[in-house]
mmCIF file of C-alpha atoms in Angstrom:
data_model
loop_
_atom_site.group_PDB
_atom_site.id
_atom_site.type_symbol
_atom_site.label_atom_id
_atom_site.label_comp_id
_atom_site.label_asym_id
_atom_site.label_seq_id
_atom_site.Cartn_x
_atom_site.Cartn_y
_atom_site.Cartn_z
ATOM 1 C CA MET A 1 172.796 85.280 79.640
ATOM 2 C CA LYS A 2 171.695 83.302 82.594
ATOM 3 C CA THR A 3 167.958 82.670 83.005
ATOM 4 C CA MET A 4 166.566 82.904 86.475
ATOM 5 C CA ARG A 5 163.838 80.510 87.442
ATOM 6 C CA CYS A 6 161.564 80.934 90.361
ATOM 7 C CA ALA A 7 160.661 77.465 91.435
ATOM 8 C CA ILE A 8 157.981 77.010 94.022
ATOM 9 C CA PRO A 9 158.424 73.655 95.665
ATOM 10 C CA LEU A 10 155.203 71.719 95.758
ATOM 11 C CA ASP A 11 154.865 69.346 98.594
ATOM 12 C CA GLU A 12 152.439 66.444 98.503
ATOM 13 C CA SER A 13 149.834 68.291 100.543
ATOM 14 C CA SER A 14 149.791 71.261 98.141
ATOM 15 C CA VAL A 15 149.247 68.942 95.205
ATOM 16 C CA ILE A 16 146.407 67.176 97.025
ATOM 17 C CA TYR A 17 144.681 70.454 97.913
ATOM 18 C CA ALA A 18 145.064 71.700 94.342
ATOM 19 C CA ALA A 19 143.669 68.480 92.883
ATOM 20 C CA THR A 20 140.753 68.432 95.314
ATOM 21 C CA GLY A 21 139.985 72.089 94.644
ATOM 22 C CA ALA A 22 140.099 71.501 90.888
ATOM 23 C CA ALA A 23 137.797 68.473 91.170
ATOM 24 C CA VAL A 24 135.256 70.377 93.259
ATOM 25 C CA ALA A 25 135.384 73.364 90.887
ATOM 26 C CA ALA A 26 134.832 71.046 87.920
ATOM 27 C CA VAL A 27 131.813 69.493 89.634
ATOM 28 C CA ALA A 28 130.374 72.938 90.364
ATOM 29 C CA VAL A 29 130.734 73.954 86.717
ATOM 30 C CA ILE A 30 129.439 70.655 85.297
ATOM 31 C CA GLY A 31 126.443 70.606 87.620
ATOM 32 C CA SER A 32 125.593 74.259 87.065
ATOM 33 C CA ARG A 33 125.426 73.744 83.301
ATOM 34 C CA ALA A 34 122.194 71.791 83.734
ATOM 35 C CA VAL A 35 120.510 74.093 86.262
ATOM 36 C CA ALA A 36 117.757 76.202 84.702
ATOM 37 C CA PRO A 37 115.559 77.780 87.396
ATOM 38 C CA ASP A 38 114.116 80.222 84.857
ATOM 39 C CA SER A 39 113.040 77.529 82.402
ATOM 40 C CA ARG A 40 109.373 77.167 81.552
ATOM 41 C CA TRP A 41 109.478 73.553 82.751
ATOM 42 C CA TYR A 42 110.885 74.404 86.183
ATOM 43 C CA ARG A 43 108.601 77.397 86.677
ATOM 44 C CA SER A 44 105.602 75.176 85.886
ATOM 45 C CA LEU A 45 106.390 72.721 88.697
ATOM 46 C CA HIS A 46 104.312 72.814 91.854
ATOM 47 C CA LYS A 47 106.780 73.612 94.629
ATOM 48 C CA PRO A 48 106.325 73.824 98.415
ATOM 49 C CA SER A 49 105.968 77.220 100.046
ATOM 50 C CA TRP A 50 109.114 76.571 102.098
ATOM 51 C CA GLN A 51 111.381 76.344 99.048
ATOM 52 C CA PRO A 52 114.070 79.044 99.188
ATOM 53 C CA PRO A 53 114.256 81.531 96.306
ATOM 54 C CA SER A 54 116.436 80.458 93.369
ATOM 55 C CA ARG A 55 119.159 82.998 94.184
ATOM 56 C CA ALA A 56 119.623 81.419 97.632
ATOM 57 C CA PHE A 57 120.949 78.207 96.126
ATOM 58 C CA GLY A 58 124.056 79.853 94.650
ATOM 59 C CA ALA A 59 124.653 81.714 97.895
ATOM 60 C CA VAL A 60 124.564 78.418 99.800
ATOM 61 C CA TRP A 61 126.465 76.242 97.343
ATOM 62 C CA SER A 62 129.477 78.533 96.942
ATOM 63 C CA PRO A 63 130.721 78.211 100.543
ATOM 64 C CA LEU A 64 129.692 74.550 100.631
ATOM 65 C CA TYR A 65 131.925 73.812 97.642
ATOM 66 C CA VAL A 66 134.801 75.629 99.388
ATOM 67 C CA SER A 67 134.265 73.515 102.515
ATOM 68 C CA ILE A 68 134.146 70.299 100.455
ATOM 69 C CA ALA A 69 137.423 71.215 98.742
ATOM 70 C CA TRP A 70 139.104 72.089 102.036
ATOM 71 C CA ALA A 71 137.781 69.008 103.856
ATOM 72 C CA GLY A 72 138.728 66.713 100.984
ATOM 73 C CA GLY A 73 142.232 68.160 100.724
ATOM 74 C CA HIS A 74 142.740 68.099 104.479
ATOM 75 C CA ALA A 75 141.489 64.548 104.920
ATOM 76 C CA LEU A 76 143.453 63.185 101.964
ATOM 77 C CA SER A 77 146.600 64.962 103.186
ATOM 78 C CA ASN A 78 146.198 63.406 106.632
ATOM 79 C CA THR A 79 145.362 59.897 105.467
ATOM 80 C CA ARG A 80 147.801 57.283 104.245
ATOM 81 C CA TRP A 81 147.970 54.137 102.158
ATOM 82 C CA ARG A 82 144.774 52.164 101.559
ATOM 83 C CA ALA A 83 142.690 54.503 103.683
ATOM 84 C CA ARG A 84 143.692 57.392 101.380
ATOM 85 C CA ARG A 85 142.735 55.418 98.283
ATOM 86 C CA GLY A 86 139.363 54.516 99.786
ATOM 87 C CA LEU A 87 138.749 58.119 100.817
ATOM 88 C CA ALA A 88 139.668 59.397 97.345
ATOM 89 C CA ILE A 89 137.242 56.921 95.753
ATOM 90 C CA SER A 90 134.526 57.905 98.216
ATOM 91 C CA LEU A 91 135.057 61.613 97.557
ATOM 92 C CA GLY A 92 135.120 61.057 93.794
ATOM 93 C CA ALA A 93 131.871 59.087 93.886
ATOM 94 C CA ASN A 94 130.288 61.769 96.058
ATOM 95 C CA LEU A 95 131.300 64.553 93.696
ATOM 96 C CA THR A 96 129.988 62.568 90.735
ATOM 97 C CA LEU A 97 126.611 62.169 92.440
ATOM 98 C CA ASN A 98 126.650 65.852 93.329
ATOM 99 C CA ALA A 99 126.930 66.865 89.661
ATOM 100 C CA ALA A 100 124.550 64.105 88.554
ATOM 101 C CA TRP A 101 121.660 65.530 90.573
ATOM 102 C CA SER A 102 121.464 68.657 88.413
ATOM 103 C CA TRP A 103 121.453 66.615 85.234
ATOM 104 C CA MET A 104 118.919 64.105 86.527
ATOM 105 C CA PHE A 105 116.520 66.772 87.807
ATOM 106 C CA PHE A 106 116.933 69.602 85.288
ATOM 107 C CA GLY A 107 118.578 67.754 82.389
ATOM 108 C CA LEU A 108 116.021 64.952 82.338
ATOM 109 C CA ARG A 109 113.282 67.295 83.559
ATOM 110 C CA SER A 110 112.380 64.687 86.111
ATOM 111 C CA PRO A 111 111.689 65.402 89.783
ATOM 112 C CA GLN A 112 111.603 61.630 90.354
ATOM 113 C CA ALA A 113 115.082 61.147 88.858
ATOM 114 C CA GLY A 114 116.292 64.118 90.911
ATOM 115 C CA LEU A 115 114.889 62.519 94.055
ATOM 116 C CA LEU A 116 116.720 59.277 93.301
ATOM 117 C CA ALA A 117 119.954 61.197 92.752
ATOM 118 C CA THR A 118 119.671 63.140 95.986
ATOM 119 C CA VAL A 119 118.883 60.012 98.013
ATOM 120 C CA LEU A 120 121.990 58.382 96.544
ATOM 121 C CA LEU A 121 123.958 61.533 97.374
ATOM 122 C CA ASP A 122 122.724 61.365 100.980
ATOM 123 C CA VAL A 123 123.911 57.764 101.264
ATOM 124 C CA SER A 124 127.244 58.792 99.760
ATOM 125 C CA ASN A 125 127.482 61.702 102.224
ATOM 126 C CA LEU A 126 126.990 59.357 105.167
ATOM 127 C CA GLU A 127 129.671 57.015 103.852
ATOM 128 C CA LEU A 128 132.056 59.922 103.171
ATOM 129 C CA LEU A 129 131.438 61.410 106.623
ATOM 130 C CA HIS A 130 132.035 58.051 108.302
ATOM 131 C CA ARG A 131 135.221 57.384 106.344
ATOM 132 C CA THR A 132 136.526 60.920 106.913
ATOM 133 C CA ALA A 133 135.733 60.925 110.641
ATOM 134 C CA ARG A 134 137.887 57.817 111.131
ATOM 135 C CA THR A 135 141.025 59.568 109.898
ATOM 136 C CA ASP A 136 140.356 63.320 110.133
ATOM 137 C CA PRO A 137 137.589 64.486 112.517
ATOM 138 C CA PRO A 138 138.039 68.232 111.718
ATOM 139 C CA ALA A 139 137.502 67.497 108.013
ATOM 140 C CA ALA A 140 134.399 65.454 108.837
ATOM 141 C CA LEU A 141 133.023 68.384 110.846
ATOM 142 C CA ALA A 142 133.630 70.661 107.850
ATOM 143 C CA LEU A 143 131.519 68.293 105.718
ATOM 144 C CA LEU A 144 128.510 68.416 108.066
ATOM 145 C CA PRO A 145 126.947 71.589 106.575
ATOM 146 C CA TYR A 146 127.179 69.999 103.112
ATOM 147 C CA ALA A 147 125.501 66.801 104.288
ATOM 148 C CA THR A 148 122.843 68.824 106.104
ATOM 149 C CA TRP A 149 122.091 70.948 103.030
ATOM 150 C CA CYS A 150 121.864 67.809 100.898
ATOM 151 C CA ALA A 151 119.394 66.299 103.379
ATOM 152 C CA PHE A 152 117.318 69.481 103.058
ATOM 153 C CA ALA A 153 117.568 69.146 99.264
ATOM 154 C CA THR A 154 116.253 65.600 99.571
ATOM 155 C CA ALA A 155 113.225 66.803 101.518
ATOM 156 C CA LEU A 156 112.658 69.502 98.908
ATOM 157 C CA SER A 157 113.108 67.070 96.009
ATOM 158 C CA SER A 158 110.727 64.638 97.664
ATOM 159 C CA SER A 159 108.086 67.332 98.042
ATOM 160 C CA ILE A 160 108.471 68.453 94.435
ATOM 161 C CA ALA A 161 108.360 64.859 93.131
ATOM 162 C CA ARG A 162 105.233 64.160 95.188
ATOM 163 C CA ARG A 163 103.526 67.344 93.949
ATOM 164 C CA ASN A 164 104.432 66.601 90.314
ATOM 165 C CA PRO A 165 103.905 62.852 89.835
ATOM 166 C CA SER A 166 103.459 62.942 86.060
ATOM 167 C CA ARG A 167 106.494 65.052 85.237
#
């Protein structure tokens, strides 16, 4: 009996989008493992009045992660040779810093470490935006809300670190 196979051809772009989506999903899961907004430690921190409620963070991060995955896949698909390698390294470093923030802030229970991580993430965002804009302006535009939210997170982390110097 003859077996029928349904083969879906995967072009290079599909593979890139899938890999970028998987990397972003992994970062979301790894980072979220450290987040504990209901912990006694976090609840005891002095936070600014302008901090959004905890549930708002998930509502914001979900579409941001989708936009990062799309922008990364789009930019990598539209970039060639050394520029693609540099962009992939930049995106990988950015995603690593993204996940690291949760572990440095919540995992280490250190607002100061969290502030350091978010400042490094902001620098990485600027570098990633610059690199992406050179080869794929629409992808760079899609990354702007992410960079803006991270800048807000830096202001929030700074305020929390300042209010909690001994923690």
